[in-house]
Amino acid sequence: MKRFKKPMDKVEVRNLTKSYVERRMKARDPGSCNYHEKCEVLKGIDFRVKAGSFTCFLGPSGCGKSTLLQIIAGFEKADRGKVLIDGKEVTGSSSRHIFVFQEDGLLPWLTARQNVALGSRHITDPEKRSSEEEDYIEMVGLQGFEDHYPHELSGGMRRRAEVARALITNPDILYMDEPFGALDFVTRLQMREEMLNVHSMFDSTILFITHDIDEALQLGDQIIVMSERPSRVKADIHLDAPHPRDLSSGHLAELRKEVYFLMGLHAAL
Amino acid sequence: MAIRRTDSITSFVIIISVWEITVRLFHVSPFKFPGPGEVGVALWELAASGALLDHVIASLYRVTWGYYLSVLTAIPFGMFLGTWYSARRIFNPLIQFLRPISPLAWIPVALIWFGIGDRPAIFLIFLSSFFPMVVFTMSGVQGVRRTYLRVADNFGLTGLERSIKVILPAAMPEIVVGLRITLGTAWLVIVAAEMIAVKSGLGYLIVDGRNALRMDRVIAGMIVIGLIGLCLDWLIRKLETLPYVIWSKRRK
């Protein structure tokens, strides 16, 4: 008899709750908490992510998407609830699960290559290590800029270097917190295309925060829409449309409209 | 607008002219305030006899020892305090208490502990730069961006690698500011330190000049101290162009 193994979820988040004490003197936006008050950010977050999938998180700014991803990555602790990766509870950061940061996560005193080398530390053979570094630098199109410091690179190149540093570890999971948020429109679209290539070339499970609805619809196998603070999962959408996706017609256009409504937008369409 | 090389000496030309004119106009006694010419002659005599070089070397020797000792102990200690909150809670009040006590107040203590010679002077230099250097390092380490620490954790750096490859360079811009300021302080204190317990150095030159009623030598000594201070600052500013430091200036 053939035995079926239940496919395990890569990431499972169970009833996650997090609050913190507001430290900003001035309220950042109308919905935010008063100074020194306890502020509930995440309230009972539940979802599952399949191995090898591309999951996008959407939500209004300040809703706690970043906090959520940082808890999943093991940088911060939840007040209540659990994060399971491969069925095991997350207790801290792991070099199998790499985080691509919202602001510049490259170490500014290291060159592009030295930064990429942070990710190649697991390769013991020095020759193989340096040839791998070269391969990944070439893959993200940074050849000729290896010895530049981050401040000498453009915004897009910095993002690419950080992606190369993450991918060279052959990560099991890739966390990306609005990685392209600060880029100009065209560079952003280029990076979006490159992310699709990355997703097809690597087996990594990707958890990707964005505030761009179209970006989520273009990239995601799963889209998790979060509400305002205290944040809950408002919608958990699975979509399996092939790439490249045309958002202007058919099922995807319907879905796009739906997501815009979920985000509280009615007129901007 | 380009800054011309001559701009930086303009103020010197002005002050020397005013000095010369004042001395001549009011017929000031050279025992009270010698003119630039007399001071120049004294400077030349000191330099030609080789005495000046000996004094300069003696002073620099003491400053080097005191400064290096303090930097080599203050940076690790400051990093330790900056990294561990509980250590900071324990030691910070003590540091803040000792810091405002002038190194000059330590002179009697230094003499009784270390006797006569180089050692009390080196001890005073050490004290004058140790506490500020600890504070600069500590605050530099505390100010390290959380993202960099997370990158270190994420890529599995060990504790030592984390300190040397991430925390130290991230705090380096502030540490270099500390190095610059404490070198200035050390040079400031050396003169006071050499007014006691030693028979060499620029501080001694000045005290000796006063005892012999040679104001020209006193002022010559002051000028040399100023010039060397200028050179030291110029040298230490070279540190600001290291890749470990320059990133903080170039980033936006």
Coordinates of C-alpha atoms in Angstrom, one line a residue:
Chain A
M1 CA 0.0 0.0 0.0
K2 CA 1.3 3.4 -0.9
R3 CA 1.7 5.6 2.1
F4 CA 0.9 9.2 1.8
K5 CA 2.9 11.6 3.8
K6 CA 1.0 14.7 4.6
P7 CA 2.9 17.6 2.9
M8 CA 4.2 19.7 5.7
D9 CA 3.8 23.4 5.7
K10 CA 7.1 25.3 5.5
V11 CA 6.0 28.1 7.7
E12 CA 3.1 28.0 10.0
V13 CA 2.1 31.0 12.1
R14 CA -0.4 30.3 14.9
N15 CA -2.3 32.9 16.8
L16 CA 0.6 35.3 16.9
T17 CA 0.2 38.4 19.1
K18 CA 2.6 41.2 19.7
S19 CA 2.4 44.5 21.4
Y20 CA 5.0 47.1 22.3
V21 CA 5.3 50.4 24.2
E22 CA 5.1 53.4 21.9
R23 CA 8.3 55.3 22.0
R24 CA 7.7 57.9 19.4
M25 CA 6.8 61.2 21.0
K26 CA 4.7 62.3 18.0
A27 CA 2.1 60.1 16.5
R28 CA 3.2 58.8 13.1
D29 CA -0.3 58.5 11.7
P30 CA -3.8 59.0 12.9
G31 CA -4.3 55.4 14.0
S32 CA -1.1 55.1 16.0
C33 CA -0.9 54.9 19.8
N34 CA -0.1 57.6 22.3
Y35 CA 3.4 58.0 23.8
H36 CA 4.3 55.5 26.4
E37 CA 1.1 53.5 25.9
K38 CA 1.0 49.8 25.3
C39 CA 0.2 49.4 21.7
E40 CA -1.1 46.2 20.2
V41 CA 0.4 45.5 16.7
L42 CA -0.5 42.0 15.8
K43 CA -3.5 40.2 17.2
G44 CA -4.1 36.6 16.5
I45 CA -2.3 36.1 13.2
D46 CA -2.8 32.7 11.6
F47 CA -1.6 31.4 8.3
R48 CA 0.4 28.7 6.6
V49 CA 2.9 28.9 3.7
K50 CA 3.8 26.0 1.5
A51 CA 7.4 25.0 0.8
G52 CA 8.8 26.7 -2.3
S53 CA 6.0 29.2 -2.6
F54 CA 6.1 32.9 -3.0
T55 CA 4.0 34.7 -0.4
C56 CA 3.3 38.4 -0.4
F57 CA 2.2 40.4 2.5
L58 CA 0.0 43.5 1.9
G59 CA -1.3 46.0 4.3
P60 CA -1.5 49.6 5.2
S61 CA 1.7 51.2 6.4
G62 CA 2.4 50.8 10.1
C63 CA 0.2 47.7 10.3
G64 CA 2.9 45.5 11.6
K65 CA 4.0 43.6 8.5
S66 CA 7.7 44.2 9.3
T67 CA 7.2 43.2 12.9
L68 CA 5.5 40.0 11.8
L69 CA 8.4 39.1 9.4
Q70 CA 11.0 39.9 12.1
I71 CA 9.2 37.6 14.5
I72 CA 9.1 34.8 11.8
A73 CA 12.8 35.4 11.1
G74 CA 13.6 35.0 14.8
F75 CA 14.8 38.6 15.4
E76 CA 12.0 39.4 17.7
K77 CA 9.8 37.5 20.1
A78 CA 6.1 37.3 20.0
D79 CA 4.0 37.9 23.2
R80 CA 1.8 34.9 22.4
G81 CA 1.5 32.4 19.7
K82 CA 4.0 30.3 17.7
V83 CA 6.0 30.3 14.5
L84 CA 6.8 26.9 13.2
I85 CA 9.3 26.3 10.4
D86 CA 9.3 22.7 9.2
G87 CA 7.2 21.9 12.2
K88 CA 9.8 23.2 14.7
E89 CA 9.3 26.3 16.8
V90 CA 11.5 29.3 15.8
T91 CA 13.8 30.4 18.6
G92 CA 16.3 32.6 16.9
S93 CA 17.9 33.7 13.6
S94 CA 19.3 31.0 11.3
S95 CA 21.7 31.2 8.4
R96 CA 19.4 28.9 6.4
H97 CA 16.8 31.7 6.5
I98 CA 18.1 34.9 5.1
F99 CA 16.6 38.3 5.6
V100 CA 16.8 41.1 3.0
F101 CA 16.2 44.3 4.8
Q102 CA 14.0 47.3 4.1
E103 CA 16.8 49.8 4.6
D104 CA 20.2 49.0 3.4
G105 CA 21.3 45.7 4.9
L106 CA 24.7 45.8 3.3
L107 CA 27.5 46.5 5.7
P108 CA 28.8 49.8 4.4
W109 CA 32.4 49.3 5.4
L110 CA 32.7 46.2 3.2
T111 CA 32.9 46.1 -0.6
A112 CA 30.2 44.5 -2.6
R113 CA 32.2 41.3 -2.8
Q114 CA 33.1 41.3 0.9
N115 CA 29.4 41.6 1.6
V116 CA 28.5 38.7 -0.7
A117 CA 31.3 36.8 1.1
L118 CA 29.3 37.0 4.3
G119 CA 26.9 34.5 2.6
S120 CA 29.6 32.1 1.3
R121 CA 31.1 31.3 4.7
H122 CA 29.7 27.8 4.7
I123 CA 31.8 26.8 1.6
T124 CA 35.0 25.4 3.0
D125 CA 37.1 25.1 -0.1
P126 CA 38.5 28.6 -0.8
E127 CA 38.7 28.2 -4.5
K128 CA 35.1 27.0 -4.8
R129 CA 34.1 29.9 -2.5
S130 CA 35.6 32.6 -4.6
S131 CA 34.3 31.1 -7.8
E132 CA 30.8 30.9 -6.3
E133 CA 31.1 34.5 -5.2
E134 CA 32.0 35.5 -8.8
D135 CA 29.1 33.5 -10.2
Y136 CA 26.6 35.2 -7.9
I137 CA 28.0 38.6 -8.5
E138 CA 27.7 38.0 -12.2
M139 CA 24.2 36.6 -11.8
V140 CA 23.0 39.8 -10.4
G141 CA 24.9 41.9 -12.9
L142 CA 27.5 43.4 -10.6
Q143 CA 30.6 42.3 -12.4
G144 CA 33.1 45.2 -12.5
F145 CA 31.6 46.6 -9.3
E146 CA 32.9 44.0 -6.9
D147 CA 35.3 46.3 -5.2
H148 CA 32.9 49.2 -4.9
Y149 CA 31.6 50.1 -1.5
P150 CA 27.9 50.3 -1.0
H151 CA 27.8 54.1 -1.1
E152 CA 29.5 54.0 -4.5
L153 CA 26.6 51.8 -5.9
S154 CA 23.2 52.9 -7.1
G155 CA 20.1 51.9 -5.1
G156 CA 19.3 49.1 -7.5
M157 CA 22.8 47.7 -7.4
R158 CA 22.8 47.7 -3.6
R159 CA 19.6 45.7 -3.6
R160 CA 21.1 43.3 -6.1
A161 CA 24.2 42.8 -4.0
E162 CA 22.1 42.1 -1.0
V163 CA 20.0 39.6 -3.0
A164 CA 23.3 37.9 -4.2
R165 CA 24.5 37.8 -0.6
A166 CA 21.3 36.1 0.4
L167 CA 21.1 33.6 -2.5
I168 CA 24.7 32.4 -2.2
T169 CA 23.8 30.8 1.1
N170 CA 21.3 28.7 -0.9
P171 CA 18.7 29.7 1.7
D172 CA 15.8 27.6 2.6
I173 CA 13.7 30.7 3.2
L174 CA 14.1 34.2 2.0
Y175 CA 12.5 37.0 3.9
M176 CA 12.2 40.3 2.0
D177 CA 10.9 43.4 3.8
E178 CA 9.8 45.9 1.1
P179 CA 13.2 45.3 -0.6
F180 CA 12.4 47.5 -3.6
G181 CA 10.4 50.2 -1.8
A182 CA 13.0 52.9 -2.3
L183 CA 13.8 52.3 -5.9
D184 CA 12.5 54.3 -8.9
F185 CA 9.7 53.0 -10.9
V186 CA 11.6 51.4 -13.8
T187 CA 14.2 49.8 -11.6
R188 CA 11.5 48.5 -9.4
L189 CA 9.8 46.7 -12.4
Q190 CA 13.2 45.3 -13.4
M191 CA 13.8 43.9 -9.9
R192 CA 10.3 42.5 -9.9
E193 CA 11.1 40.5 -13.1
E194 CA 14.4 39.4 -11.6
M195 CA 12.6 38.1 -8.5
L196 CA 10.4 35.9 -10.7
N197 CA 13.6 34.5 -12.2
V198 CA 15.0 33.9 -8.8
H199 CA 11.9 32.2 -7.7
S200 CA 12.0 29.8 -10.7
M201 CA 15.7 29.1 -10.3
F202 CA 15.9 28.5 -6.6
D203 CA 13.8 26.3 -4.3
S204 CA 13.7 28.9 -1.6
T205 CA 10.4 29.7 0.0
I206 CA 10.0 33.5 -0.2
L207 CA 8.1 35.7 2.2
F208 CA 7.9 39.2 0.7
I209 CA 6.4 42.3 2.1
T210 CA 5.2 45.0 -0.2
H211 CA 2.8 47.9 -0.2
D212 CA 2.4 47.7 -3.9
I213 CA -0.8 45.8 -4.8
D214 CA 0.2 45.1 -8.4
E215 CA 3.6 43.8 -7.2
A216 CA 1.9 41.4 -4.9
L217 CA -0.4 40.2 -7.7
Q218 CA 2.5 39.8 -10.2
L219 CA 4.7 37.9 -7.9
G220 CA 2.7 36.0 -5.3
D221 CA 1.5 32.4 -5.2
Q222 CA -0.2 33.5 -2.0
I223 CA -1.2 37.0 -0.9
I224 CA -1.9 37.7 2.7
V225 CA -3.8 41.0 3.2
M226 CA -3.5 42.5 6.7
S227 CA -5.8 44.9 8.4
E228 CA -4.9 48.1 10.3
R229 CA -3.6 47.9 13.8
P230 CA -4.1 45.8 15.8
S231 CA -3.5 43.7 12.7
R232 CA -5.3 40.5 11.7
V233 CA -5.3 38.5 8.5
K234 CA -8.0 40.1 6.4
A235 CA -7.7 37.8 3.5
D236 CA -5.5 34.8 2.6
I237 CA -5.6 34.5 -1.2
H238 CA -4.0 31.7 -3.2
L239 CA -3.5 32.2 -6.9
D240 CA -1.8 29.9 -9.4
A241 CA -1.9 32.0 -12.6
P242 CA 1.1 31.4 -14.8
H243 CA 3.8 34.2 -15.3
P244 CA 3.9 36.7 -16.8
R245 CA 0.5 37.8 -15.5
D246 CA -1.8 40.2 -17.2
L247 CA -3.6 42.1 -14.5
S248 CA -5.8 44.0 -16.9
S249 CA -8.3 41.3 -17.8
G250 CA -10.0 38.2 -16.7
H251 CA -9.8 36.6 -13.3
L252 CA -6.8 38.6 -12.2
A253 CA -8.4 41.9 -13.0
E254 CA -11.3 40.8 -10.7
L255 CA -8.9 39.8 -8.0
R256 CA -7.0 43.1 -8.4
K257 CA -10.2 45.0 -7.8
E258 CA -11.1 42.9 -4.8
V259 CA -7.7 43.5 -3.2
Y260 CA -8.0 47.2 -3.8
F261 CA -11.3 47.1 -2.0
L262 CA -9.8 45.1 0.8
M263 CA -7.2 47.8 1.2
G264 CA -10.0 50.4 1.5
L265 CA -9.4 51.9 -1.9
H266 CA -12.4 52.6 -4.1
A267 CA -11.7 55.6 -6.3
A268 CA -8.1 55.2 -7.3
L269 CA -8.7 52.4 -9.7
Chain B
M1 CA 34.8 78.2 -4.0
A2 CA 38.3 76.8 -3.8
I3 CA 40.2 77.4 -0.6
R4 CA 43.7 78.6 -1.3
R5 CA 46.7 77.3 0.5
T6 CA 47.6 80.8 1.6
D7 CA 44.3 81.3 3.4
S8 CA 45.3 79.1 6.3
I9 CA 48.4 81.2 7.1
T10 CA 46.7 84.5 6.8
S11 CA 45.6 84.6 10.4
F12 CA 49.2 83.8 11.5
V13 CA 50.6 86.7 9.5
I14 CA 48.1 89.0 11.1
I15 CA 48.8 88.0 14.6
I16 CA 52.6 88.2 14.2
S17 CA 52.3 91.6 12.7
V18 CA 50.0 92.9 15.5
W19 CA 52.5 91.3 18.0
E20 CA 55.5 93.0 16.5
I21 CA 53.8 96.4 16.2
T22 CA 52.5 96.3 19.8
V23 CA 55.9 95.4 21.2
R24 CA 57.6 98.2 19.3
L25 CA 54.9 100.9 19.9
F26 CA 54.7 100.5 23.6
H27 CA 58.4 99.6 24.2
V28 CA 57.5 96.5 26.2
S29 CA 60.4 95.0 28.1
P30 CA 61.6 91.8 26.6
F31 CA 61.5 90.3 30.1
K32 CA 57.7 90.8 30.0
F33 CA 56.9 90.2 26.4
P34 CA 59.6 89.7 23.8
G35 CA 58.8 90.5 20.2
P36 CA 58.6 87.9 17.4
G37 CA 62.3 88.6 16.4
E38 CA 63.6 87.7 19.9
V39 CA 61.4 84.6 20.1
G40 CA 62.6 83.6 16.7
V41 CA 66.2 83.9 17.8
A42 CA 65.5 81.9 21.0
L43 CA 63.8 79.2 18.8
W44 CA 66.8 79.1 16.5
E45 CA 69.3 78.8 19.4
L46 CA 67.3 76.0 21.0
A47 CA 67.0 74.2 17.6
A48 CA 70.7 74.6 16.7
S49 CA 71.9 73.3 20.1
G50 CA 69.8 70.2 19.7
A51 CA 68.0 70.9 23.0
L52 CA 64.7 71.5 21.3
L53 CA 64.7 68.2 19.5
D54 CA 65.5 66.4 22.8
H55 CA 62.6 68.1 24.5
V56 CA 60.2 67.3 21.6
I57 CA 61.3 63.7 21.6
A58 CA 60.9 63.4 25.4
S59 CA 57.3 64.9 25.2
L60 CA 56.3 62.8 22.2
Y61 CA 57.7 59.7 23.9
R62 CA 55.5 60.2 27.0
V63 CA 52.4 61.2 25.0
T64 CA 52.8 58.1 22.8
W65 CA 53.0 55.7 25.7
G66 CA 50.2 57.3 27.7
Y67 CA 48.0 57.6 24.6
Y68 CA 48.6 54.1 23.3
L69 CA 48.0 52.6 26.7
S70 CA 44.7 54.4 27.2
V71 CA 43.5 53.7 23.6
L72 CA 44.4 50.0 23.8
T73 CA 42.5 49.6 27.1
A74 CA 39.7 52.1 26.6
I75 CA 38.4 50.7 23.2
P76 CA 37.9 47.1 24.4
F77 CA 36.5 48.3 27.7
G78 CA 34.2 50.7 25.9
M79 CA 33.0 48.0 23.6
F80 CA 32.4 45.7 26.5
L81 CA 30.3 48.4 28.2
G82 CA 28.5 49.3 25.0
T83 CA 27.5 45.7 24.2
W84 CA 26.4 44.6 27.7
Y85 CA 23.6 46.6 29.3
S86 CA 24.2 45.3 32.8
A87 CA 27.9 46.1 32.7
R88 CA 27.0 49.6 31.6
R89 CA 24.6 49.9 34.5
I90 CA 27.4 48.9 36.9
F91 CA 30.3 50.9 35.5
N92 CA 28.8 53.9 33.9
P93 CA 28.2 55.9 37.2
L94 CA 31.8 55.3 38.2
I95 CA 33.1 56.5 34.8
Q96 CA 30.9 59.6 34.9
F97 CA 32.1 60.3 38.4
L98 CA 35.8 60.0 37.6
R99 CA 35.7 61.7 34.2
P100 CA 35.2 65.3 35.4
I101 CA 38.1 65.1 37.8
S102 CA 40.9 67.0 36.0
P103 CA 44.1 65.1 35.3
L104 CA 45.9 67.9 37.1
A105 CA 44.1 67.0 40.3
W106 CA 45.8 63.6 40.0
I107 CA 49.3 65.1 39.9
P108 CA 50.0 64.6 43.7
V109 CA 48.6 61.0 43.4
A110 CA 50.8 60.3 40.4
L111 CA 53.9 61.6 42.1
I112 CA 53.3 59.5 45.2
W113 CA 52.4 56.4 43.3
F114 CA 55.0 56.6 40.5
G115 CA 57.8 58.8 41.9
I116 CA 59.9 60.9 39.7
G117 CA 60.5 60.4 36.0
D118 CA 58.5 59.4 32.9
R119 CA 56.0 57.2 34.7
P120 CA 53.9 59.8 36.5
A121 CA 53.6 61.9 33.3
I122 CA 52.6 58.8 31.3
F123 CA 50.1 58.0 34.0
L124 CA 48.5 61.4 33.7
I125 CA 48.3 61.2 29.9
F126 CA 46.7 57.8 30.3
L127 CA 44.1 59.2 32.7
S128 CA 43.3 62.2 30.6
S129 CA 42.4 60.2 27.5
F130 CA 41.1 57.0 29.1
F131 CA 37.7 58.1 30.3
P132 CA 36.7 60.2 27.3
M133 CA 37.8 57.4 25.0
V134 CA 35.7 54.9 26.9
V135 CA 32.7 57.1 26.7
F136 CA 33.2 57.7 22.9
T137 CA 33.6 54.0 22.2
M138 CA 30.6 53.1 24.4
S139 CA 28.3 55.5 22.8
G140 CA 29.6 54.5 19.3
V141 CA 28.8 50.9 20.1
Q142 CA 25.4 51.7 21.5
G143 CA 24.6 53.6 18.4
V144 CA 25.3 50.7 16.0
R145 CA 22.3 50.2 13.8
R146 CA 20.2 47.2 14.7
T147 CA 20.1 46.1 11.1
Y148 CA 23.9 45.5 11.1
L149 CA 23.7 43.4 14.3
R150 CA 20.8 41.4 12.7
V151 CA 22.9 40.8 9.6
A152 CA 25.7 39.4 11.8
D153 CA 23.2 37.1 13.6
N154 CA 21.5 36.1 10.4
F155 CA 24.7 35.0 8.7
G156 CA 25.8 33.1 11.8
L157 CA 28.8 35.2 12.8
T158 CA 30.4 34.0 16.1
G159 CA 30.6 36.4 19.1
L160 CA 34.2 37.4 18.3
E161 CA 33.5 37.9 14.6
R162 CA 30.5 39.9 15.5
S163 CA 32.6 42.2 17.7
I164 CA 35.5 42.6 15.3
K165 CA 33.8 42.5 11.9
V166 CA 30.6 44.3 12.7
I167 CA 30.4 46.2 16.0
L168 CA 33.9 47.7 15.8
P169 CA 33.7 49.0 12.2
A170 CA 30.1 50.2 12.8
A171 CA 31.2 52.2 15.8
M172 CA 34.5 53.3 14.2
P173 CA 33.4 56.7 13.0
E174 CA 32.6 57.7 16.6
I175 CA 35.7 56.0 17.9
V176 CA 37.8 58.1 15.4
V177 CA 36.2 61.3 16.7
G178 CA 37.2 60.1 20.2
L179 CA 40.8 59.3 19.1
R180 CA 41.1 62.8 17.7
I181 CA 39.7 64.6 20.7
T182 CA 41.6 62.5 23.2
L183 CA 44.9 63.0 21.3
G184 CA 44.3 66.7 21.7
T185 CA 43.7 66.3 25.4
A186 CA 46.7 64.2 25.8
W187 CA 48.9 66.8 24.2
L188 CA 47.3 69.5 26.3
V189 CA 48.0 67.6 29.5
I190 CA 51.6 66.7 28.7
V191 CA 52.8 70.2 29.4
A192 CA 51.3 70.2 32.8
A193 CA 52.6 66.8 33.5
E194 CA 56.1 67.9 32.5
M195 CA 56.1 70.9 34.8
I196 CA 56.5 68.4 37.6
A197 CA 58.9 65.6 38.3
V198 CA 60.9 65.7 35.0
K199 CA 63.9 67.5 33.6
S200 CA 63.0 67.2 29.9
G201 CA 60.1 67.8 27.6
L202 CA 58.4 71.0 26.3
G203 CA 56.6 71.5 29.6
Y204 CA 60.0 71.5 31.4
L205 CA 61.3 73.9 28.8
I206 CA 58.6 76.4 29.7
V207 CA 59.0 76.1 33.4
D208 CA 62.8 76.3 33.1
G209 CA 62.4 79.4 30.9
R210 CA 60.3 81.0 33.5
N211 CA 62.7 80.2 36.3
A212 CA 65.6 81.8 34.2
L213 CA 63.4 84.8 33.3
R214 CA 63.7 83.9 29.7
M215 CA 60.3 84.8 28.3
D216 CA 61.6 84.3 24.8
R217 CA 62.1 80.6 25.6
V218 CA 58.7 80.3 27.2
I219 CA 57.0 81.7 24.1
A220 CA 59.2 79.6 21.8
G221 CA 58.1 76.5 23.8
M222 CA 54.5 77.5 23.4
I223 CA 54.9 77.9 19.7
V224 CA 56.5 74.5 19.3
I225 CA 53.6 72.9 21.4
G226 CA 51.1 74.6 19.1
L227 CA 52.8 73.4 15.9
I228 CA 53.2 69.8 17.1
G229 CA 49.5 69.9 18.2
L230 CA 48.6 71.0 14.7
C231 CA 50.7 68.2 13.1
L232 CA 49.2 65.5 15.4
D233 CA 45.7 66.6 14.5
W234 CA 46.6 66.6 10.8
L235 CA 48.0 63.1 11.2
I236 CA 45.0 61.7 13.0
R237 CA 42.6 63.2 10.6
K238 CA 44.1 60.8 8.0
L239 CA 42.2 58.1 9.9
E240 CA 39.0 59.7 8.7
T241 CA 39.7 58.6 5.1
L242 CA 39.9 54.9 5.9
P243 CA 37.2 52.8 4.4
Y244 CA 36.1 51.8 7.9
V245 CA 35.3 55.4 8.6
I246 CA 34.5 57.1 5.4
W247 CA 31.2 55.2 4.8
S248 CA 29.5 57.2 7.5
K249 CA 30.2 60.4 5.6
R250 CA 29.4 59.2 2.2
R251 CA 26.1 57.6 3.1
K252 CA 23.7 60.3 2.1

